[in-house]
Amino acid sequence: MRSRGVAVTAALVVVALVAAACGSGEASPPAAEGTSTEAPLIPEPSALPTTLPGDVLAGEMQDLAQLAERLAQELPAQRRPEPVRIAGNSSRWQPGAAYRGVFADPDIVRHQGRWYAYATNTSHLRLPTLTSRDLVTWTPLATGGGGRVDPIEIAGWVRSGDGGRDLWAPGVDRVGDGWTAAYAAPAGTQGGQRHNCIGLTRGPSPAGPFRPVGEPICYGEAQLGVIDPDVFVDEHGVPWLLWKFSGVVNRRPAGLFVRQLNPDGTGFADGSQTRELLTLDRAWEGDTIENPSMVQFRGVTYLFYSGNSWERADYATGYAICAGPEGPCVRQNGGEPLLSTASTGRLGPGGASAFVDKRSLRLVYHAWDQVGRQRLLHIAGLWQRDDGTLEVVDAG
């Protein structure tokens, strides 16, 4: 088991407003000026619980009385998910043609009978977006005339030598009367490495166009900053932002955090505080955990995440059950991954996002066709057991 690290004694850097114009090359990460009324982006470390509260009627540590109470509840029915096999064999990004190429760190939403999937930059697009009617055949988002579309505009703080196409691991959801798309991007360099911040954008539909709003979300104390945003709207309509904190070398390991967004999805809610959900802890997670994704299904709040190096077949997906969006969250499956190369036959299954398809729970994720070549889209089907834990029905 890994150590959780000692308390951070340096000042904590919070959300920053940057007025610099977009440029390229070496640049310092955004500076921030916190105030006494702002809650820190990353709170002081504290011990995380290893068991769920007694009123959470799900998880591996349930006793028989809790299980009986859960079984007595009138839960929505679930449907055993049918297998999904992504169609197409073209790795060329061509509107109107089925796409089966690089599509890493996918996120997915549904709107007006159509699925939209988003990924880390590929095909010279900042926010590559695919659409589908059936989850099987996916085609690139196109203009009315059949042209290519890059539906996002970058903020001025982004530092990129490739026209701003260094965006990755997007998270998109409907918030209020519009859609919020969050992304990670380099804001400069620190110690010779790119320093990452999270940007928020708003659009009128899941097809965009998404334009920058609010302030960049930065944490200067960590060399690599914060990445992998996930926008999650809970069963009460409250929006949240989850992300990965990259950790501070020799002082604090990587972890997953959450904070409430305002009703417009343009920044954090007034008076909100950051909560730590999981910290790097298990041997299979290697040097990092990342890519949080939260979903609520049949009375249970799940947190999915990736662990280990994305560049290797050791990359895998684990999950926790949470008491709610702010946690606490406790790892399930004996602390072992839910999706791994060994259990799925897919190389390095990770970057997963959870979603509900009618009455089924699914995971969209990427896996290597050959390690180091292409990370391809897959969709797994899950089944919720009586105690609320999950099993993989089909790896996709």
Short mmCIF file of C-alpha atoms in Angstrom, two decimals:
data_model
loop_
_atom_site.label_atom_id
_atom_site.label_comp_id
_atom_site.label_asym_id
_atom_site.label_seq_id
_atom_site.Cartn_x
_atom_site.Cartn_y
_atom_site.Cartn_z
CA MET A 1 0.00 0.00 0.00
CA ARG A 2 1.24 3.47 -0.85
CA SER A 3 1.71 6.20 1.73
CA ARG A 4 -0.73 9.08 1.54
CA GLY A 5 2.08 11.61 2.03
CA VAL A 6 2.58 14.32 4.59
CA ALA A 7 0.67 17.54 4.95
CA VAL A 8 1.30 20.24 2.40
CA THR A 9 2.80 23.22 4.20
CA ALA A 10 3.15 25.62 1.30
CA ALA A 11 0.41 28.05 0.41
CA LEU A 12 -2.34 26.59 -1.75
CA VAL A 13 -2.99 28.13 -5.11
CA VAL A 14 -6.61 28.51 -6.14
CA VAL A 15 -8.58 29.38 -9.24
CA ALA A 16 -6.76 32.00 -11.29
CA LEU A 17 -7.84 34.70 -13.71
CA VAL A 18 -5.37 35.19 -16.55
CA ALA A 19 -5.54 38.01 -19.04
CA ALA A 20 -2.58 36.93 -21.17
CA ALA A 21 -3.04 36.35 -24.88
CA CYS A 22 -2.63 32.83 -26.27
CA GLY A 23 0.90 32.03 -27.36
CA SER A 24 3.37 29.21 -27.77
CA GLY A 25 6.67 28.09 -26.33
CA GLU A 26 7.97 28.47 -22.80
CA ALA A 27 5.74 30.39 -20.44
CA SER A 28 5.13 30.56 -16.73
CA PRO A 29 1.91 28.97 -15.47
CA PRO A 30 -0.88 31.35 -14.49
CA ALA A 31 -0.34 33.20 -11.25
CA ALA A 32 -3.17 33.33 -8.72
CA GLU A 33 -4.12 35.58 -5.88
CA GLY A 34 -6.24 33.81 -3.29
CA THR A 35 -8.38 35.63 -0.78
CA SER A 36 -9.34 34.73 2.75
CA THR A 37 -12.89 33.98 1.65
CA GLU A 38 -11.94 31.51 -1.09
CA ALA A 39 -11.86 27.81 -0.29
CA PRO A 40 -8.63 26.20 -1.55
CA LEU A 41 -8.75 24.22 -4.76
CA ILE A 42 -6.82 21.41 -3.07
CA PRO A 43 -7.48 21.11 0.69
CA GLU A 44 -5.02 19.91 3.29
CA PRO A 45 -4.60 16.12 3.14
CA SER A 46 -6.58 14.00 5.58
CA ALA A 47 -7.20 10.32 6.12
CA LEU A 48 -9.93 9.01 3.82
CA PRO A 49 -12.51 6.53 5.15
CA THR A 50 -12.18 2.84 4.34
CA THR A 51 -15.83 2.04 5.02
CA LEU A 52 -19.03 3.68 3.87
CA PRO A 53 -21.51 5.33 6.26
CA GLY A 54 -24.13 3.00 7.69
CA ASP A 55 -26.94 4.58 5.70
CA VAL A 56 -25.33 3.70 2.36
CA LEU A 57 -27.09 0.50 1.38
CA ALA A 58 -24.53 -0.71 -1.12
CA GLY A 59 -21.01 -2.05 -1.21
CA GLU A 60 -18.92 -5.06 -0.38
CA MET A 61 -18.88 -4.40 3.35
CA GLN A 62 -22.66 -4.52 3.77
CA ASP A 63 -24.10 -6.68 6.50
CA LEU A 64 -27.18 -8.86 5.95
CA ALA A 65 -29.54 -6.31 7.49
CA GLN A 66 -28.40 -3.62 5.05
CA LEU A 67 -28.70 -6.01 2.13
CA ALA A 68 -32.22 -6.98 3.16
CA GLU A 69 -33.17 -3.31 3.43
CA ARG A 70 -31.78 -2.59 -0.04
CA LEU A 71 -33.63 -5.57 -1.54
CA ALA A 72 -36.85 -4.31 0.03
CA GLN A 73 -36.55 -0.95 -1.74
CA GLU A 74 -38.51 -0.29 -4.89
CA LEU A 75 -35.56 0.30 -7.19
CA PRO A 76 -35.91 1.06 -10.89
CA ALA A 77 -35.60 -2.07 -12.99
CA GLN A 78 -32.36 -2.66 -14.86
CA ARG A 79 -31.88 -4.35 -18.20
CA ARG A 80 -29.05 -6.68 -19.04
CA PRO A 81 -27.02 -4.69 -21.58
CA GLU A 82 -26.67 -6.06 -25.08
CA PRO A 83 -23.08 -6.29 -26.39
CA VAL A 84 -21.85 -3.27 -28.37
CA ARG A 85 -19.23 -3.74 -31.06
CA ILE A 86 -18.07 -0.50 -32.68
CA ALA A 87 -18.46 -0.64 -36.48
CA GLY A 88 -16.17 0.75 -39.17
CA ASN A 89 -12.53 0.23 -40.03
CA SER A 90 -11.38 3.64 -41.25
CA SER A 91 -8.91 5.60 -39.12
CA ARG A 92 -9.42 8.66 -41.32
CA TRP A 93 -11.52 11.46 -39.82
CA GLN A 94 -14.05 11.96 -42.60
CA PRO A 95 -17.56 13.38 -42.01
CA GLY A 96 -20.21 10.91 -43.12
CA ALA A 97 -17.94 7.86 -42.85
CA ALA A 98 -17.86 5.41 -39.95
CA TYR A 99 -14.79 6.16 -37.84
CA ARG A 100 -12.64 3.56 -36.09
CA GLY A 101 -9.45 5.40 -35.26
CA VAL A 102 -7.74 7.13 -32.34
CA PHE A 103 -10.29 8.23 -29.75
CA ALA A 104 -8.74 8.43 -26.30
CA ASP A 105 -10.27 9.43 -22.94
CA PRO A 106 -13.85 9.37 -24.28
CA ASP A 107 -16.84 11.09 -22.70
CA ILE A 108 -20.42 10.59 -23.84
CA VAL A 109 -23.83 12.29 -23.63
CA ARG A 110 -27.24 11.75 -25.20
CA HIS A 111 -29.52 14.46 -26.57
CA GLN A 112 -32.65 14.27 -28.72
CA GLY A 113 -32.12 10.65 -29.73
CA ARG A 114 -28.45 11.04 -30.62
CA TRP A 115 -25.25 10.11 -28.81
CA TYR A 116 -22.28 12.49 -28.77
CA ALA A 117 -18.80 11.27 -27.85
CA TYR A 118 -15.80 13.52 -27.17
CA ALA A 119 -12.11 12.68 -26.88
CA THR A 120 -8.60 13.95 -26.38
CA ASN A 121 -7.32 15.89 -29.39
CA THR A 122 -6.85 13.88 -32.57
CA SER A 123 -7.05 14.47 -36.32
CA HIS A 124 -5.88 18.08 -35.70
CA LEU A 125 -9.05 18.82 -33.72
CA ARG A 126 -9.15 20.35 -30.24
CA LEU A 127 -12.44 18.64 -29.37
CA PRO A 128 -12.98 15.68 -31.73
CA THR A 129 -16.67 14.80 -31.59
CA LEU A 130 -18.43 11.71 -32.91
CA THR A 131 -22.18 11.14 -33.18
CA SER A 132 -24.25 7.96 -33.29
CA ARG A 133 -27.85 6.79 -33.19
CA ASP A 134 -27.12 3.26 -31.97
CA LEU A 135 -23.73 3.31 -30.13
CA VAL A 136 -22.38 1.04 -32.89
CA THR A 137 -21.70 3.29 -35.88
CA TRP A 138 -19.94 6.56 -35.11
CA THR A 139 -19.34 9.38 -37.58
CA PRO A 140 -17.52 12.71 -37.13
CA LEU A 141 -19.57 15.77 -36.26
CA ALA A 142 -20.13 17.75 -39.48
CA THR A 143 -21.49 21.05 -40.72
CA GLY A 144 -24.74 21.17 -42.64
CA GLY A 145 -22.66 21.03 -45.81
CA GLY A 146 -20.69 17.99 -44.66
CA GLY A 147 -17.53 19.82 -43.55
CA ARG A 148 -15.28 19.14 -40.57
CA VAL A 149 -16.22 20.73 -37.25
CA ASP A 150 -14.06 21.63 -34.28
CA PRO A 151 -16.78 22.78 -31.85
CA ILE A 152 -14.63 24.44 -29.18
CA GLU A 153 -12.83 27.77 -28.84
CA ILE A 154 -9.83 27.90 -26.53
CA ALA A 155 -9.19 30.45 -23.81
CA GLY A 156 -6.37 32.99 -23.94
CA TRP A 157 -4.39 31.32 -21.14
CA VAL A 158 -3.75 28.15 -23.16
CA ARG A 159 -0.11 27.81 -24.23
CA SER A 160 0.22 25.58 -27.26
CA GLY A 161 2.51 25.33 -30.24
CA ASP A 162 -0.15 23.50 -32.24
CA GLY A 163 -2.92 26.04 -32.60
CA GLY A 164 -4.38 25.15 -29.20
CA ARG A 165 -4.75 21.48 -30.11
CA ASP A 166 -3.19 20.28 -26.86
CA LEU A 167 -6.56 19.84 -25.18
CA TRP A 168 -7.35 16.47 -23.67
CA ALA A 169 -9.70 14.39 -21.52
CA PRO A 170 -12.84 16.54 -22.00
CA GLY A 171 -15.97 16.29 -19.85
CA VAL A 172 -19.34 17.46 -21.17
CA ASP A 173 -22.84 17.60 -19.68
CA ARG A 174 -26.02 19.65 -19.74
CA VAL A 175 -25.95 22.28 -17.00
CA GLY A 176 -28.82 24.73 -16.62
CA ASP A 177 -30.09 25.99 -19.95
CA GLY A 178 -26.95 25.06 -21.88
CA TRP A 179 -24.01 22.67 -22.06
CA THR A 180 -20.69 22.88 -20.24
CA ALA A 181 -17.56 21.38 -21.79
CA ALA A 182 -14.47 21.21 -19.58
CA TYR A 183 -10.96 20.44 -20.81
CA ALA A 184 -7.36 20.29 -19.62
CA ALA A 185 -4.60 22.20 -21.41
CA PRO A 186 -1.06 23.48 -20.86
CA ALA A 187 -0.96 26.91 -19.23
CA GLY A 188 2.81 27.17 -19.29
CA THR A 189 5.76 25.20 -17.95
CA GLN A 190 7.09 24.41 -14.50
CA GLY A 191 10.38 22.68 -13.84
CA GLY A 192 10.72 21.86 -17.52
CA GLN A 193 7.34 20.16 -17.66
CA ARG A 194 4.05 21.48 -18.95
CA HIS A 195 1.83 22.85 -16.23
CA ASN A 196 -1.85 22.00 -16.72
CA CYS A 197 -5.03 23.88 -15.89
CA ILE A 198 -8.71 23.20 -16.53
CA GLY A 199 -10.88 25.44 -18.67
CA LEU A 200 -14.65 25.70 -18.84
CA THR A 201 -16.69 26.50 -21.94
CA ARG A 202 -20.40 26.87 -22.65
CA GLY A 203 -22.47 26.00 -25.70
CA PRO A 204 -26.14 25.92 -26.71
CA SER A 205 -26.08 22.21 -27.62
CA PRO A 206 -23.83 19.15 -27.27
CA ALA A 207 -22.54 20.05 -30.75
CA GLY A 208 -21.39 23.44 -29.51
CA PRO A 209 -20.09 25.87 -30.37
CA PHE A 210 -18.38 25.97 -26.99
CA ARG A 211 -16.85 29.28 -25.95
CA PRO A 212 -14.66 30.06 -22.91
CA VAL A 213 -16.28 31.16 -19.67
CA GLY A 214 -15.06 31.91 -16.18
CA GLU A 215 -11.52 31.56 -14.93
CA PRO A 216 -8.95 28.83 -15.53
CA ILE A 217 -8.78 26.33 -12.69
CA CYS A 218 -5.12 26.04 -11.71
CA TYR A 219 -2.99 24.71 -8.87
CA GLY A 220 0.54 26.05 -9.06
CA GLU A 221 1.89 24.02 -6.13
CA ALA A 222 1.83 20.83 -8.25
CA GLN A 223 4.29 20.69 -11.13
CA LEU A 224 1.82 19.02 -13.50
CA GLY A 225 -1.23 20.84 -12.14
CA VAL A 226 -4.78 19.54 -12.54
CA ILE A 227 -6.27 17.58 -15.44
CA ASP A 228 -9.04 15.17 -16.49
CA PRO A 229 -12.19 17.19 -15.71
CA ASP A 230 -15.56 15.43 -15.53
CA VAL A 231 -18.83 17.38 -15.49
CA PHE A 232 -21.49 15.49 -13.52
CA VAL A 233 -25.09 16.51 -12.83
CA ASP A 234 -26.64 14.59 -9.95
CA GLU A 235 -30.18 13.26 -9.51
CA HIS A 236 -31.25 16.59 -7.98
CA GLY A 237 -29.94 18.62 -10.93
CA VAL A 238 -26.90 19.92 -9.04
CA PRO A 239 -23.76 20.20 -11.23
CA TRP A 240 -20.31 19.11 -10.08
CA LEU A 241 -16.79 19.16 -11.44
CA LEU A 242 -14.44 16.26 -10.76
CA TRP A 243 -10.73 16.27 -11.66
CA LYS A 244 -7.35 14.71 -11.11
CA PHE A 245 -4.77 16.45 -8.95
CA SER A 246 -1.33 15.37 -10.18
CA GLY A 247 0.25 15.40 -6.74
CA VAL A 248 3.37 17.06 -5.33
CA VAL A 249 6.59 15.09 -5.72
CA ASN A 250 7.73 13.48 -2.46
CA ARG A 251 4.95 15.22 -0.52
CA ARG A 252 1.53 14.17 -1.70
CA PRO A 253 0.32 11.52 -4.17
CA ALA A 254 -2.14 12.00 -7.00
CA GLY A 255 -5.83 12.07 -6.12
CA LEU A 256 -9.36 12.67 -7.35
CA PHE A 257 -11.38 15.68 -6.20
CA VAL A 258 -14.86 17.17 -6.60
CA ARG A 259 -16.48 20.56 -6.13
CA GLN A 260 -19.94 21.95 -6.83
CA LEU A 261 -20.41 24.15 -9.90
CA ASN A 262 -22.75 27.12 -10.06
CA PRO A 263 -26.15 26.64 -11.77
CA ASP A 264 -24.81 28.12 -15.03
CA GLY A 265 -21.83 25.78 -15.20
CA THR A 266 -19.41 28.69 -15.57
CA GLY A 267 -17.41 28.24 -12.36
CA PHE A 268 -17.56 26.94 -8.82
CA ALA A 269 -20.66 27.61 -6.73
CA ASP A 270 -20.41 30.39 -4.15
CA GLY A 271 -19.42 28.95 -0.79
CA SER A 272 -18.47 25.57 -2.28
CA GLN A 273 -15.53 23.54 -0.99
CA THR A 274 -13.34 20.91 -2.58
CA ARG A 275 -13.68 17.35 -1.35
CA GLU A 276 -11.10 14.62 -1.82
CA LEU A 277 -12.66 11.38 -3.07
CA LEU A 278 -9.75 8.98 -3.63
CA THR A 279 -5.97 9.09 -3.22
CA LEU A 280 -3.42 6.86 -4.96
CA ASP A 281 -3.32 3.77 -2.80
CA ARG A 282 -3.25 0.36 -4.54
CA ALA A 283 -0.34 -1.50 -6.14
CA TRP A 284 -2.10 -1.88 -9.51
CA GLU A 285 -2.53 1.90 -9.70
CA GLY A 286 1.22 2.36 -10.16
CA ASP A 287 2.26 6.01 -9.93
CA THR A 288 -1.09 7.69 -10.51
CA ILE A 289 -4.87 7.60 -10.53
CA GLU A 290 -6.83 9.78 -12.95
CA ASN A 291 -9.82 10.28 -15.23
CA PRO A 292 -12.67 10.34 -12.67
CA SER A 293 -16.21 9.68 -13.90
CA MET A 294 -19.28 9.73 -11.67
CA VAL A 295 -22.73 8.29 -12.31
CA GLN A 296 -25.83 7.45 -10.25
CA PHE A 297 -27.69 4.25 -11.05
CA ARG A 298 -30.49 2.54 -9.13
CA GLY A 299 -29.82 4.39 -5.90
CA VAL A 300 -26.02 4.04 -5.94
CA THR A 301 -23.39 6.68 -6.66
CA TYR A 302 -20.38 5.23 -8.52
CA LEU A 303 -16.96 6.73 -9.12
CA PHE A 304 -14.90 5.17 -11.92
CA TYR A 305 -11.23 6.00 -12.42
CA SER A 306 -8.09 4.90 -14.24
CA GLY A 307 -4.80 3.87 -12.71
CA ASN A 308 -1.20 3.28 -13.80
CA SER A 309 0.50 4.56 -16.96
CA TRP A 310 -1.74 5.22 -19.97
CA GLU A 311 1.17 4.25 -22.21
CA ARG A 312 1.18 0.63 -21.04
CA ALA A 313 -1.05 -2.42 -20.97
CA ASP A 314 -1.02 -2.09 -17.16
CA TYR A 315 -3.45 0.82 -17.45
CA ALA A 316 -6.80 -0.26 -15.97
CA THR A 317 -10.15 0.97 -14.62
CA GLY A 318 -11.32 0.69 -11.03
CA TYR A 319 -14.43 1.87 -9.24
CA ALA A 320 -15.70 3.00 -5.87
CA ILE A 321 -19.13 3.39 -4.29
CA CYS A 322 -19.78 6.81 -2.76
CA ALA A 323 -22.21 8.17 -0.19
CA GLY A 324 -22.98 10.96 -2.67
CA PRO A 325 -21.18 13.36 -5.04
CA GLU A 326 -18.99 14.68 -2.20
CA GLY A 327 -18.15 11.20 -0.93
CA PRO A 328 -16.91 9.51 1.04
CA CYS A 329 -16.01 6.91 -1.60
CA VAL A 330 -14.68 3.41 -0.96
CA ARG A 331 -13.02 1.17 -3.54
CA GLN A 332 -14.89 -1.98 -4.53
CA ASN A 333 -13.97 -5.27 -6.25
CA GLY A 334 -11.56 -6.01 -3.43
CA GLY A 335 -9.66 -2.89 -4.44
CA GLU A 336 -8.70 -4.52 -7.73
CA PRO A 337 -9.55 -3.07 -11.18
CA LEU A 338 -12.92 -3.72 -12.78
CA LEU A 339 -11.49 -3.53 -16.30
CA SER A 340 -7.94 -4.74 -16.94
CA THR A 341 -6.01 -6.26 -19.80
CA ALA A 342 -6.29 -9.66 -18.13
CA SER A 343 -10.04 -9.49 -17.43
CA THR A 344 -11.15 -7.96 -20.74
CA GLY A 345 -8.65 -9.05 -23.35
CA ARG A 346 -8.30 -5.35 -24.26
CA LEU A 347 -4.89 -3.70 -23.86
CA GLY A 348 -4.84 -1.00 -21.19
CA PRO A 349 -8.59 -0.35 -20.81
CA GLY A 350 -8.94 3.13 -19.30
CA GLY A 351 -10.06 6.72 -19.68
CA ALA A 352 -13.56 5.45 -18.97
CA SER A 353 -16.79 7.42 -18.65
CA ALA A 354 -19.95 5.90 -17.20
CA PHE A 355 -23.41 6.45 -18.67
CA VAL A 356 -26.93 5.07 -18.46
CA ASP A 357 -28.39 3.65 -21.67
CA LYS A 358 -32.13 3.31 -21.07
CA ARG A 359 -32.11 0.89 -18.11
CA SER A 360 -28.53 -0.34 -18.50
CA LEU A 361 -25.27 0.92 -17.03
CA ARG A 362 -22.37 1.14 -19.48
CA LEU A 363 -18.77 2.34 -19.66
CA VAL A 364 -17.24 3.96 -22.72
CA TYR A 365 -13.45 3.61 -22.63
CA HIS A 366 -10.35 3.36 -24.79
CA ALA A 367 -7.89 0.49 -25.23
CA TRP A 368 -4.83 -0.05 -27.39
CA ASP A 369 -5.11 -2.04 -30.61
CA GLN A 370 -1.36 -2.46 -30.16
CA VAL A 371 0.42 -0.76 -27.28
CA GLY A 372 1.83 2.54 -28.48
CA ARG A 373 -0.22 2.68 -31.67
CA GLN A 374 -3.96 3.54 -31.48
CA ARG A 375 -6.27 3.92 -28.50
CA LEU A 376 -9.67 2.82 -29.83
CA LEU A 377 -13.23 3.31 -28.56
CA HIS A 378 -15.00 0.46 -26.73
CA ILE A 379 -18.29 0.25 -24.82
CA ALA A 380 -18.69 -2.21 -21.94
CA GLY A 381 -21.95 -3.36 -20.37
CA LEU A 382 -22.27 -3.62 -16.57
CA TRP A 383 -24.70 -5.36 -14.22
CA GLN A 384 -25.60 -4.13 -10.74
CA ARG A 385 -25.73 -6.96 -8.23
CA ASP A 386 -28.20 -7.02 -5.35
CA ASP A 387 -25.65 -5.47 -3.00
CA GLY A 388 -24.98 -2.62 -5.44
CA THR A 389 -21.58 -3.86 -6.59
CA LEU A 390 -20.89 -4.32 -10.30
CA GLU A 391 -19.87 -7.04 -12.68
CA VAL A 392 -18.83 -6.75 -16.33
CA VAL A 393 -21.41 -8.41 -18.58
CA ASP A 394 -19.53 -7.63 -21.77
CA ALA A 395 -16.19 -5.87 -22.23
CA GLY A 396 -17.12 -4.33 -25.59
#
